[in-house]
Short mmCIF file of C-alpha atoms in Angstrom, two decimals:
data_model
loop_
_atom_site.label_atom_id
_atom_site.label_comp_id
_atom_site.label_asym_id
_atom_site.label_seq_id
_atom_site.Cartn_x
_atom_site.Cartn_y
_atom_site.Cartn_z
CA MET A 1 -49.61 92.77 67.99
CA MET A 2 -46.47 93.97 69.77
CA TRP A 3 -45.05 90.46 69.53
CA TRP A 4 -45.31 90.49 65.73
CA LEU A 5 -43.95 94.02 65.53
CA GLY A 6 -41.07 93.33 67.93
CA GLY A 7 -38.28 92.90 65.37
CA GLY A 8 -39.37 95.97 63.42
CA LEU A 9 -39.69 98.12 66.52
CA PHE A 10 -36.23 97.11 67.68
CA LEU A 11 -34.89 97.99 64.24
CA GLY A 12 -36.68 101.36 64.48
CA TRP A 13 -35.10 102.03 67.86
CA SER A 14 -31.72 101.15 66.38
CA ILE A 15 -32.27 103.51 63.41
CA GLY A 16 -33.15 106.33 65.80
CA ALA A 17 -30.15 105.65 68.05
CA ASN A 18 -27.70 105.53 65.13
CA ASP A 19 -29.00 107.61 62.25
CA ALA A 20 -30.04 110.78 64.09
CA ALA A 21 -26.30 111.44 64.29
CA ASN A 22 -26.22 111.82 60.52
CA VAL A 23 -28.59 114.80 60.67
CA PHE A 24 -27.81 116.49 64.00
CA GLY A 25 -24.38 115.08 64.91
CA THR A 26 -22.40 118.07 63.65
CA ALA A 27 -24.69 120.59 65.31
CA VAL A 28 -24.56 118.77 68.65
CA ALA A 29 -20.81 118.09 68.59
CA SER A 30 -20.05 121.74 67.85
CA ARG A 31 -22.59 122.91 70.44
CA VAL A 32 -24.75 124.66 67.88
CA ILE A 33 -27.62 123.03 69.68
CA ARG A 34 -28.00 121.08 72.92
CA TYR A 35 -28.39 117.34 72.62
CA ARG A 36 -31.79 117.39 74.35
CA THR A 37 -33.13 120.06 71.94
CA ALA A 38 -31.64 118.23 68.95
CA ALA A 39 -33.21 114.95 70.09
CA LEU A 40 -36.64 116.59 70.45
CA LEU A 41 -36.41 118.36 67.08
CA ALA A 42 -35.18 115.18 65.39
CA SER A 43 -38.00 113.15 66.94
CA ALA A 44 -40.60 115.68 65.84
CA GLY A 45 -39.05 115.78 62.35
CA VAL A 46 -39.03 111.99 62.07
CA ILE A 47 -42.69 111.71 63.12
CA ALA A 48 -43.73 114.51 60.75
CA GLY A 49 -41.80 112.95 57.85
CA ALA A 50 -43.20 109.49 58.50
CA MET A 51 -46.79 110.72 58.85
CA LEU A 52 -46.72 113.02 55.81
CA GLN A 53 -44.54 111.15 53.32
CA GLY A 54 -43.72 107.73 54.74
CA SER A 55 -46.38 105.69 52.95
CA ALA A 56 -44.61 105.29 49.60
CA GLY A 57 -41.72 103.38 51.17
CA LEU A 58 -44.14 101.21 53.11
CA GLU A 59 -45.84 100.15 49.89
CA THR A 60 -42.50 99.27 48.27
CA LEU A 61 -41.31 97.06 51.14
CA GLY A 62 -44.78 95.62 51.57
CA ALA A 63 -44.71 94.56 47.90
CA ILE A 64 -41.60 92.39 48.30
CA THR A 65 -42.42 90.97 51.75
CA PRO A 66 -43.64 87.36 51.77
CA GLU A 67 -47.29 86.71 52.63
CA GLY A 68 -48.26 86.02 56.22
CA LEU A 69 -47.64 87.78 59.47
CA GLY A 70 -45.10 85.21 60.60
CA ALA A 71 -42.96 85.68 57.50
CA ALA A 72 -43.22 89.49 57.77
CA SER A 73 -42.26 89.43 61.40
CA ALA A 74 -39.39 87.01 60.76
CA SER A 75 -38.07 89.30 58.01
CA ALA A 76 -38.04 92.29 60.35
CA LEU A 77 -36.47 90.24 63.13
CA ALA A 78 -33.75 88.93 60.82
CA GLY A 79 -33.00 92.53 59.79
CA ALA A 80 -32.87 93.64 63.41
CA LEU A 81 -30.54 90.79 64.39
CA ALA A 82 -28.26 91.52 61.45
CA VAL A 83 -28.06 95.19 62.47
CA THR A 84 -27.25 94.21 66.06
CA LEU A 85 -24.61 91.71 65.00
CA MET A 86 -22.98 94.14 62.58
CA THR A 87 -22.97 96.84 65.24
CA LEU A 88 -21.40 94.48 67.78
CA LEU A 89 -18.76 93.55 65.21
CA ARG A 90 -18.23 97.29 64.58
CA LEU A 91 -18.95 96.82 60.88
CA PRO A 92 -20.76 99.41 58.75
CA VAL A 93 -24.45 98.67 58.66
CA SER A 94 -27.56 99.82 56.85
CA ALA A 95 -30.99 99.09 58.35
CA THR A 96 -32.58 99.20 54.90
CA GLN A 97 -30.25 96.59 53.51
CA ALA A 98 -30.74 94.47 56.62
CA VAL A 99 -34.53 94.44 56.25
CA VAL A 100 -34.37 93.64 52.55
CA GLY A 101 -31.82 90.91 53.28
CA GLY A 102 -34.17 89.50 55.90
CA ILE A 103 -37.05 89.53 53.40
CA ILE A 104 -34.93 87.70 50.82
CA GLY A 105 -33.84 85.10 53.38
CA VAL A 106 -37.38 84.36 54.52
CA SER A 107 -38.63 84.38 50.92
CA PHE A 108 -36.57 81.31 50.13
CA TRP A 109 -39.18 79.36 52.09
CA THR A 110 -42.20 81.22 50.80
CA GLY A 111 -41.74 81.21 47.04
CA GLY A 112 -39.12 83.90 46.30
CA VAL A 113 -39.11 87.68 45.94
CA ASP A 114 -40.69 89.69 43.15
CA PRO A 115 -37.52 90.69 41.23
CA ALA A 116 -38.80 93.99 39.75
CA PRO A 117 -39.25 96.00 42.98
CA LEU A 118 -36.17 94.31 44.44
CA ALA A 119 -34.05 95.43 41.48
CA ARG A 120 -35.43 98.95 41.91
CA ILE A 121 -34.43 98.94 45.59
CA VAL A 122 -30.90 97.65 44.92
CA LEU A 123 -30.46 100.24 42.16
CA CYS A 124 -31.42 102.96 44.63
CA TRP A 125 -28.86 101.70 47.13
CA ILE A 126 -26.14 102.27 44.55
CA ALA A 127 -27.68 105.61 43.60
CA THR A 128 -27.80 106.86 47.22
CA PRO A 129 -24.13 107.77 47.82
CA ALA A 130 -23.69 108.71 44.16
CA GLY A 131 -26.79 110.91 44.27
CA ALA A 132 -25.78 112.51 47.56
CA MET A 133 -22.35 113.22 46.10
CA LEU A 134 -23.88 114.96 43.07
CA VAL A 135 -26.26 116.95 45.29
CA ALA A 136 -23.29 117.94 47.47
CA LEU A 137 -21.38 119.14 44.40
CA ALA A 138 -24.34 121.35 43.44
CA LEU A 139 -25.03 122.60 46.97
CA TYR A 140 -21.35 123.40 47.51
CA GLN A 141 -21.52 125.76 44.53
CA ILE A 142 -24.88 127.26 45.49
CA TYR A 143 -24.10 127.82 49.18
CA GLY A 144 -20.58 129.01 48.34
CA LEU A 145 -21.84 131.51 45.78
CA ALA A 146 -24.45 132.88 48.18
CA LEU A 147 -21.93 133.31 50.99
CA ARG A 148 -19.35 134.89 48.68
CA ARG A 149 -21.84 137.47 47.48
CA LEU A 150 -22.81 138.63 50.95
CA PRO A 151 -20.67 141.41 52.46
CA ILE A 152 -20.51 139.75 55.87
CA SER A 153 -18.02 139.30 58.67
CA MET A 154 -16.47 135.92 59.40
CA LEU A 155 -18.66 135.60 62.49
CA THR A 156 -21.86 136.49 60.64
CA ARG A 157 -20.89 133.79 58.15
CA ASP A 158 -20.56 131.41 61.09
CA ARG A 159 -23.96 132.52 62.34
CA ILE A 160 -25.56 131.73 58.98
CA LEU A 161 -23.92 128.29 59.00
CA TRP A 162 -24.99 127.84 62.64
CA HIS A 163 -28.66 128.36 61.76
CA GLY A 164 -28.21 126.44 58.50
CA LEU A 165 -27.07 123.35 60.40
CA ILE A 166 -30.19 123.46 62.56
CA VAL A 167 -32.51 123.86 59.56
CA ALA A 168 -30.65 121.13 57.65
CA GLY A 169 -30.89 118.91 60.76
CA ILE A 170 -34.65 119.34 61.02
CA TYR A 171 -35.05 118.70 57.29
CA GLY A 172 -32.74 115.69 57.58
CA ALA A 173 -34.85 114.30 60.43
CA TYR A 174 -37.99 114.80 58.34
CA ALA A 175 -36.37 112.96 55.42
CA LEU A 176 -35.17 110.21 57.78
CA GLY A 177 -38.70 109.68 59.05
CA ALA A 178 -40.26 109.80 55.58
CA ASN A 179 -37.72 107.36 54.19
CA ASN A 180 -36.80 104.97 56.99
CA VAL A 181 -40.19 104.37 58.60
CA ALA A 182 -40.63 101.72 55.92
CA ASN A 183 -37.74 99.74 57.43
CA VAL A 184 -39.61 99.54 60.71
CA THR A 185 -43.14 98.68 59.68
CA GLY A 186 -42.98 98.29 55.88
CA VAL A 187 -42.96 94.48 56.07
CA PHE A 188 -46.36 94.65 57.82
CA TYR A 189 -47.95 96.82 55.12
CA GLY A 190 -51.16 95.27 53.86
CA ARG A 191 -51.03 92.42 56.42
CA GLY A 192 -53.97 93.73 58.44
CA LEU A 193 -51.95 93.90 61.65
CA VAL A 194 -52.96 97.50 62.39
CA ALA A 195 -56.00 99.49 61.37
CA SER A 196 -54.42 101.80 58.80
CA THR A 197 -51.23 102.88 57.02
CA GLU A 198 -51.19 106.01 59.20
CA TRP A 199 -50.94 103.81 62.29
CA LEU A 200 -48.10 101.84 60.73
CA ASN A 201 -46.35 105.14 59.98
CA PHE A 202 -46.91 106.40 63.50
CA ILE A 203 -45.76 103.20 65.23
CA GLY A 204 -42.62 103.09 63.07
CA ALA A 205 -41.87 106.76 63.63
CA ALA A 206 -42.43 106.39 67.38
CA ALA A 207 -39.90 103.55 67.50
CA ILE A 208 -37.32 105.69 65.67
CA ALA A 209 -38.10 108.66 67.94
CA LEU A 210 -37.63 106.44 70.99
CA GLY A 211 -34.19 105.45 69.72
CA ILE A 212 -33.31 109.12 69.22
CA LEU A 213 -34.54 110.16 72.66
CA THR A 214 -32.95 107.30 74.58
CA TYR A 215 -29.68 106.39 72.94
CA SER A 216 -28.52 108.78 70.19
CA GLY A 217 -26.42 111.15 72.34
CA ARG A 218 -23.12 109.29 72.28
CA VAL A 219 -23.40 108.41 68.61
CA MET A 220 -24.12 112.07 67.82
CA GLN A 221 -20.94 113.13 69.61
CA THR A 222 -18.88 110.46 67.84
CA VAL A 223 -20.25 110.90 64.33
CA GLY A 224 -20.55 114.67 64.74
CA GLY A 225 -17.01 114.92 66.03
CA GLY A 226 -15.85 113.12 62.91
CA LEU A 227 -17.95 115.23 60.58
CA ILE A 228 -17.11 118.56 62.15
CA ARG A 229 -13.46 118.12 61.30
CA LEU A 230 -14.68 119.03 57.85
CA ASP A 231 -15.57 122.57 59.08
CA ALA A 232 -19.06 124.04 59.43
CA PHE A 233 -19.56 124.86 55.74
CA ALA A 234 -18.58 121.38 54.57
CA ALA A 235 -20.76 119.80 57.28
CA LEU A 236 -23.73 121.90 56.18
CA VAL A 237 -23.24 120.82 52.57
CA ALA A 238 -22.88 117.14 53.56
CA VAL A 239 -25.94 117.13 55.86
CA SER A 240 -28.07 119.07 53.34
CA ALA A 241 -27.05 116.72 50.53
CA GLU A 242 -27.91 113.73 52.69
CA ALA A 243 -31.31 115.21 53.58
CA VAL A 244 -32.20 116.09 49.98
CA THR A 245 -31.13 112.68 48.68
CA VAL A 246 -32.94 110.68 51.37
CA HIS A 247 -36.04 112.84 50.89
CA VAL A 248 -36.00 112.25 47.12
CA PHE A 249 -35.86 108.51 47.70
CA ALA A 250 -38.69 108.80 50.22
CA VAL A 251 -40.84 110.43 47.55
CA ILE A 252 -39.84 107.72 45.06
CA GLY A 253 -40.76 105.19 47.75
CA VAL A 254 -37.46 103.40 48.31
CA PRO A 255 -35.92 103.19 51.77
CA VAL A 256 -32.18 103.95 51.65
CA SER A 257 -29.32 104.37 54.11
CA THR A 258 -28.81 107.85 55.61
CA SER A 259 -25.26 106.85 56.60
CA GLN A 260 -24.39 106.08 53.00
CA ALA A 261 -26.06 109.30 51.88
CA VAL A 262 -24.02 111.40 54.31
CA VAL A 263 -20.84 109.64 53.18
CA GLY A 264 -21.78 110.55 49.60
CA GLY A 265 -22.20 114.15 50.73
CA VAL A 266 -18.78 114.15 52.36
CA LEU A 267 -17.23 112.71 49.20
CA GLY A 268 -18.85 115.52 47.19
CA VAL A 269 -17.21 118.09 49.46
CA ALA A 270 -13.89 116.27 49.17
CA ILE A 271 -14.11 116.41 45.37
CA MET A 272 -14.85 120.15 45.44
CA ARG A 273 -11.86 120.77 47.66
CA GLY A 274 -9.53 118.54 45.70
CA GLY A 275 -9.15 116.16 48.63
CA ASP A 276 -8.50 112.45 48.42
CA LEU A 277 -11.41 110.06 48.29
CA HIS A 278 -10.56 107.89 51.26
CA ALA A 279 -10.33 104.27 50.22
CA LYS A 280 -11.38 103.22 53.72
CA VAL A 281 -14.67 105.12 53.49
CA LEU A 282 -15.44 103.66 50.09
CA ARG A 283 -14.51 100.20 51.36
CA ASN A 284 -16.89 100.67 54.30
CA ILE A 285 -19.78 101.48 51.96
CA GLY A 286 -18.93 98.41 49.91
CA LEU A 287 -18.82 96.23 53.02
CA GLY A 288 -22.16 97.62 54.18
CA TRP A 289 -23.71 96.85 50.81
CA ILE A 290 -22.43 93.31 50.63
CA ILE A 291 -22.27 91.97 54.18
CA THR A 292 -25.48 93.43 55.66
CA PRO A 293 -28.05 91.97 53.23
CA ILE A 294 -26.18 88.66 53.02
CA LEU A 295 -26.02 88.32 56.81
CA ALA A 296 -29.69 89.26 57.21
CA ALA A 297 -30.67 86.85 54.44
CA VAL A 298 -28.77 84.02 56.14
CA ILE A 299 -30.39 84.80 59.49
CA GLY A 300 -33.84 85.07 57.87
CA PHE A 301 -33.35 81.85 55.93
CA ALA A 302 -32.03 79.87 58.90
CA GLY A 303 -34.39 81.39 61.48
CA TYR A 304 -37.58 81.01 59.45
CA GLY A 305 -36.53 77.53 58.34
CA LEU A 306 -36.01 76.40 61.91
CA TRP A 307 -39.25 78.00 62.98
CA MET B 1 -25.72 131.55 75.35
CA ILE B 2 -27.18 131.76 71.85
CA PHE B 3 -24.91 132.35 68.88
CA GLY B 4 -25.91 135.99 68.32
CA SER B 5 -24.86 137.15 71.77
CA ARG B 6 -21.61 135.16 71.56
CA GLN B 7 -20.88 136.79 68.23
CA HIS B 8 -21.44 140.27 69.63
CA ALA B 9 -19.35 139.52 72.73
CA VAL B 10 -16.45 138.24 70.60
CA GLU B 11 -16.70 141.14 68.15
CA GLY B 12 -16.80 143.66 71.00
CA LEU B 13 -13.71 142.19 72.68
CA ILE B 14 -11.79 142.05 69.40
CA ALA B 15 -12.66 145.70 68.67
CA SER B 16 -11.54 146.63 72.19
CA TYR B 17 -8.33 144.64 71.83
CA VAL B 18 -7.48 146.25 68.48
CA GLU B 19 -8.22 149.72 69.86
CA HIS B 20 -5.80 149.26 72.78
CA ALA B 21 -3.14 147.53 70.71
CA GLN B 22 -3.31 150.34 68.17
CA ALA B 23 -3.14 152.93 70.98
CA SER B 24 0.00 151.20 72.20
CA VAL B 25 1.61 151.55 68.75
CA SER B 26 0.48 155.20 68.54
CA CYS B 27 2.18 155.84 71.92
CA PHE B 28 5.27 154.13 70.56
CA VAL B 29 5.30 156.42 67.49
CA GLU B 30 4.86 159.43 69.74
CA GLY B 31 7.65 158.14 71.99
CA MET B 32 10.02 157.72 69.04
CA GLU B 33 9.32 161.32 67.99
CA VAL B 34 10.05 162.53 71.54
CA TRP B 35 13.23 160.46 71.59
CA LEU B 36 14.34 161.76 68.19
CA GLY B 37 13.61 165.35 69.33
CA GLY B 38 15.94 164.78 72.25
CA ALA B 39 14.41 167.51 74.40
CA GLU B 40 12.14 165.51 76.73
CA PRO B 41 12.64 162.28 78.68
CA VAL B 42 11.14 159.18 77.06
CA ALA B 43 10.34 157.38 80.34
CA ASP B 44 6.81 158.86 80.63
CA ILE B 45 5.95 157.69 77.14
CA VAL B 46 7.07 154.15 78.02
CA HIS B 47 4.39 154.06 80.70
CA GLY B 48 1.79 155.11 78.11
CA VAL B 49 2.85 152.31 75.73
CA ALA B 50 2.88 149.79 78.60
CA ALA B 51 -0.53 150.90 79.89
CA ALA B 52 -2.17 150.59 76.46
CA GLU B 53 -0.45 147.23 75.92
CA SER B 54 -1.70 146.06 79.32
CA ARG B 55 -5.29 147.07 78.46
CA ALA B 56 -4.94 145.18 75.17
CA ASP B 57 -3.73 142.15 77.15
CA ASP B 58 -6.79 142.37 79.41
CA ALA B 59 -9.12 142.36 76.40
CA ARG B 60 -7.13 139.51 74.86
CA ARG B 61 -7.36 137.41 78.03
CA GLU B 62 -11.10 138.03 78.30
CA LEU B 63 -11.48 137.04 74.64
CA CYS B 64 -9.46 133.85 75.20
CA LEU B 65 -11.62 132.91 78.19
CA LEU B 66 -14.78 133.43 76.14
CA LEU B 67 -13.38 131.34 73.29
CA TYR B 68 -12.07 128.58 75.58
CA GLY B 69 -15.62 128.52 76.98
CA LYS B 70 -16.53 126.99 73.59
CA ALA B 71 -18.09 130.03 71.98
CA LEU B 72 -18.22 129.76 68.16
CA PHE B 73 -17.24 126.89 65.86
CA PRO B 74 -13.96 125.14 66.73
CA GLU B 75 -12.29 126.28 63.52
CA SER B 76 -13.20 129.93 64.17
CA ARG B 77 -12.00 129.66 67.77
CA GLY B 78 -8.62 128.42 66.58
CA ASP B 79 -8.39 131.07 63.87
CA ILE B 80 -9.24 133.94 66.21
CA LEU B 81 -6.90 132.77 68.97
CA GLY B 82 -4.07 132.38 66.45
CA LEU B 83 -4.76 135.78 64.95
CA VAL B 84 -4.83 137.60 68.28
CA GLU B 85 -1.62 135.86 69.31
CA ALA B 86 0.04 137.03 66.10
CA VAL B 87 -1.28 140.59 66.41
CA ASP B 88 -0.19 140.76 70.04
CA LYS B 89 3.46 140.52 69.01
CA VAL B 90 3.22 144.07 67.60
CA PRO B 91 2.33 146.00 70.81
CA ASN B 92 4.62 143.69 72.81
CA ARG B 93 7.54 144.57 70.58
CA ALA B 94 6.67 148.28 70.58
CA GLU B 95 6.79 148.27 74.37
CA ALA B 96 10.07 146.32 74.38
CA ILE B 97 11.70 148.86 72.03
CA MET B 98 10.73 151.80 74.22
CA ARG B 99 11.97 150.01 77.33
CA ARG B 100 15.22 149.23 75.57
CA ILE B 101 15.80 152.89 74.66
CA VAL B 102 15.25 153.87 78.29
CA SER B 103 17.11 151.02 80.01
CA GLN B 104 20.13 151.17 77.69
CA HIS B 105 20.15 155.00 77.75
CA ILE B 106 20.28 155.18 73.99
CA GLY B 107 20.59 158.83 73.03
CA PRO B 108 18.93 160.35 69.97
CA PRO B 109 20.87 160.03 66.72
CA ALA B 110 22.33 162.92 64.70
CA PRO B 111 19.75 164.82 62.57
CA ASP B 112 20.67 163.07 59.29
CA LEU B 113 20.10 159.65 60.85
CA GLY B 114 17.07 161.02 62.70
CA GLU B 115 15.33 161.64 59.37
CA GLY B 116 15.96 158.03 58.42
CA PHE B 117 14.48 156.88 61.74
CA ARG B 118 11.41 159.08 61.15
CA ALA B 119 10.93 157.59 57.67
CA LEU B 120 11.25 154.07 59.11
CA VAL B 121 8.81 154.76 61.96
CA ALA B 122 6.33 156.30 59.49
CA SER B 123 6.54 153.19 57.26
CA VAL B 124 6.10 150.91 60.25
CA GLU B 125 3.14 152.92 61.51
CA ALA B 126 1.44 152.77 58.09
CA CYS B 127 2.03 149.02 57.94
CA THR B 128 0.70 148.29 61.44
CA THR B 129 -2.29 150.62 60.93
CA ALA B 130 -3.24 148.71 57.77
CA MET B 131 -2.89 145.43 59.67
CA PHE B 132 -5.14 146.65 62.52
CA GLU B 133 -7.65 147.85 59.92
CA GLY B 134 -7.47 144.37 58.38
CA VAL B 135 -8.44 142.78 61.69
CA ASN B 136 -11.43 145.12 62.02
CA VAL B 137 -12.48 144.51 58.41
CA LEU B 138 -12.29 140.74 58.93
CA PHE B 139 -15.07 141.16 61.48
CA LYS B 140 -17.13 143.40 59.19
CA ASP B 141 -16.67 142.07 55.63
CA HIS B 142 -14.15 139.27 55.44
CA HIS B 143 -14.00 139.40 51.62
CA ALA B 144 -12.38 142.88 51.83
CA ALA B 145 -9.74 141.69 54.31
CA VAL B 146 -7.65 140.04 51.57
CA GLU B 147 -7.16 143.39 49.80
CA LEU B 148 -5.94 144.95 53.03
CA SER B 149 -3.53 142.08 53.54
CA ASN B 150 -2.05 142.81 50.12
CA ARG B 151 -1.65 146.45 51.18
CA VAL B 152 0.17 145.36 54.35
CA ASP B 153 2.56 143.30 52.19
CA HIS B 154 3.32 146.38 50.10
CA LEU B 155 3.81 148.60 53.16
CA GLU B 156 6.07 146.01 54.80
CA SER B 157 8.28 146.07 51.69
CA GLU B 158 8.51 149.86 52.01
CA ALA B 159 9.46 149.49 55.69
CA ASP B 160 12.12 146.97 54.68
CA ARG B 161 13.54 149.46 52.19
CA ALA B 162 13.56 152.23 54.81
CA GLU B 163 15.29 149.84 57.24
CA MET B 164 18.00 148.93 54.74
CA GLU B 165 18.62 152.54 53.73
CA LEU B 166 18.92 153.60 57.35
CA THR B 167 21.24 150.70 58.23
CA GLU B 168 23.48 151.64 55.30
CA ARG B 169 23.47 155.28 56.39
CA ILE B 170 24.42 154.26 59.95
CA PHE B 171 27.41 152.28 58.74
CA THR B 172 28.60 155.02 56.36
CA SER B 173 28.26 157.70 59.06
CA ALA B 174 31.06 159.08 61.20
CA LEU B 175 29.76 157.22 64.29
CA GLU B 176 32.07 154.99 66.26
CA GLY B 177 31.73 151.20 66.14
CA PHE B 178 29.67 150.63 69.28
CA PRO B 179 26.94 153.26 68.60
CA LYS B 180 26.71 151.90 65.07
CA ILE B 181 25.85 148.43 66.40
CA LEU B 182 23.45 149.90 68.98
CA TYR B 183 21.54 151.91 66.34
CA ARG B 184 21.58 149.02 63.89
CA ASP B 185 19.97 146.77 66.49
CA LEU B 186 17.38 149.43 67.20
CA VAL B 187 16.63 149.81 63.49
CA MET B 188 16.19 146.05 63.20
CA ASP B 189 13.82 146.06 66.18
CA VAL B 190 11.71 148.89 64.76
CA GLY B 191 11.66 147.29 61.30
CA GLY B 192 10.65 144.03 63.00
CA LEU B 193 7.33 145.66 63.93
CA ALA B 194 6.41 145.69 60.22
CA ASP B 195 7.47 142.05 59.94
CA ARG B 196 5.19 141.15 62.85
CA ALA B 197 2.35 143.14 61.27
CA GLU B 198 2.90 141.22 58.04
CA ASP B 199 2.80 137.89 59.91
CA ALA B 200 -0.53 138.86 61.50
CA SER B 201 -1.78 140.04 58.13
CA ASP B 202 -0.88 136.69 56.56
CA ARG B 203 -3.12 135.04 59.14
CA ILE B 204 -5.93 137.46 58.24
CA ARG B 205 -5.50 136.50 54.58
CA ILE B 206 -5.61 132.77 55.37
CA ILE B 207 -8.71 133.17 57.56
CA ALA B 208 -10.49 135.16 54.85
CA ILE B 209 -9.48 132.84 51.99
CA LYS B 210 -10.54 129.76 53.97
CA ARG B 211 -14.00 131.28 54.13
CA GLU B 212 -14.25 131.93 50.40
CA THR B 213 -15.21 128.30 49.73
#
């Protein structure tokens, strides 16, 4: 069983190592919380999210995955290889887009992909940063209004933001688990590889948690260091917007990229503050959208064809 | 250390710093009155100003160590360190003025100029008091700090007026050339206290406004 799941589990580990930074990076980099505590909270959040609300995404990915364990496993492996290659090339990457790309690549040999759920998924990819940006615009107003109304000192304001970042981090981890577990084990949904959907959820969540616990520290410092330059309020808005957006898509049942969601949140803050929308950031999202699925599709197509 | 205890430690040190810095300015005001009265030596008062300033420095150093130890968010650390540095220029200057009076043996001015000095010192005291209050308010209700900053601006303008009037009076008086320059420099130094208070108050305003978003 582990052999078939290998590609997916590696992808899960990679999601945990990279994407936990999007929810707890700011808090860790600014020492709101210790890395070890953040990693444990994030792991618990991911497992809770996957177990309680991860099934919808599993069904969606399962619906577009070609029949047969070999094809499912090859799709996951193609996604994992694409993520690794993109990371090595230091290019922006989305695990979701990699898995879907892998599925498309393998599907060339197995009769094609059902276009309706695929179109829904691609539409949600576009909606992720846009949605997170809109949520950030709303949260900026709501949080700002609440803080303005409170007769508090500047340090009490910091304290509220301090706790807010922890709560948003836990919620973000929950949303990450609920949404991204599908990337890990979604291709195996309905293939009879494990006894139940709950087990698929748990195995996927455990892989993500392992990535968080073993390799997310440095990424958290790097991503968090970049995010914290926004200031604590902006970081709270961006992380909350990312969490809400990713959670909404988890409920809808479409796996999306937390990195693209957090970028959308940052853009929302930038709009509220009259800042420039960095062309480089937007270009990176575009590159992630285009290169990742294409690369994964090519790997899936070539790999499954050779196999 | 959890955030709550860091917050209380920082707030306590800031309150202590402001208390000592303000005591230093109060000693300075008292010293100027003694000097203007001309009956008692000013040297003892200088020690009082220096001692209060030194206690303020101790609190400031302790605060800096706590902040360099990564307490609070980076942006708040920077803001607080910058603010304390700006505020610290007020007691430092007050001490320097008193030392200057003593070391240069500057005698008290004639009564008509003395009144002008009193008016200037009163304006400066009001301005610095409002600034110190602004620092305290920033750590109680930062929204209210902006109003106090506006008051400091107004009081600094009054101190400027008092400074100009006194300078004019010095140069239209019967004093000889050298004492005129000596008193003018002293007036500029005393008036400079209000300028320093305004600089610190501008920082308070920026810190408060940044947190209105």
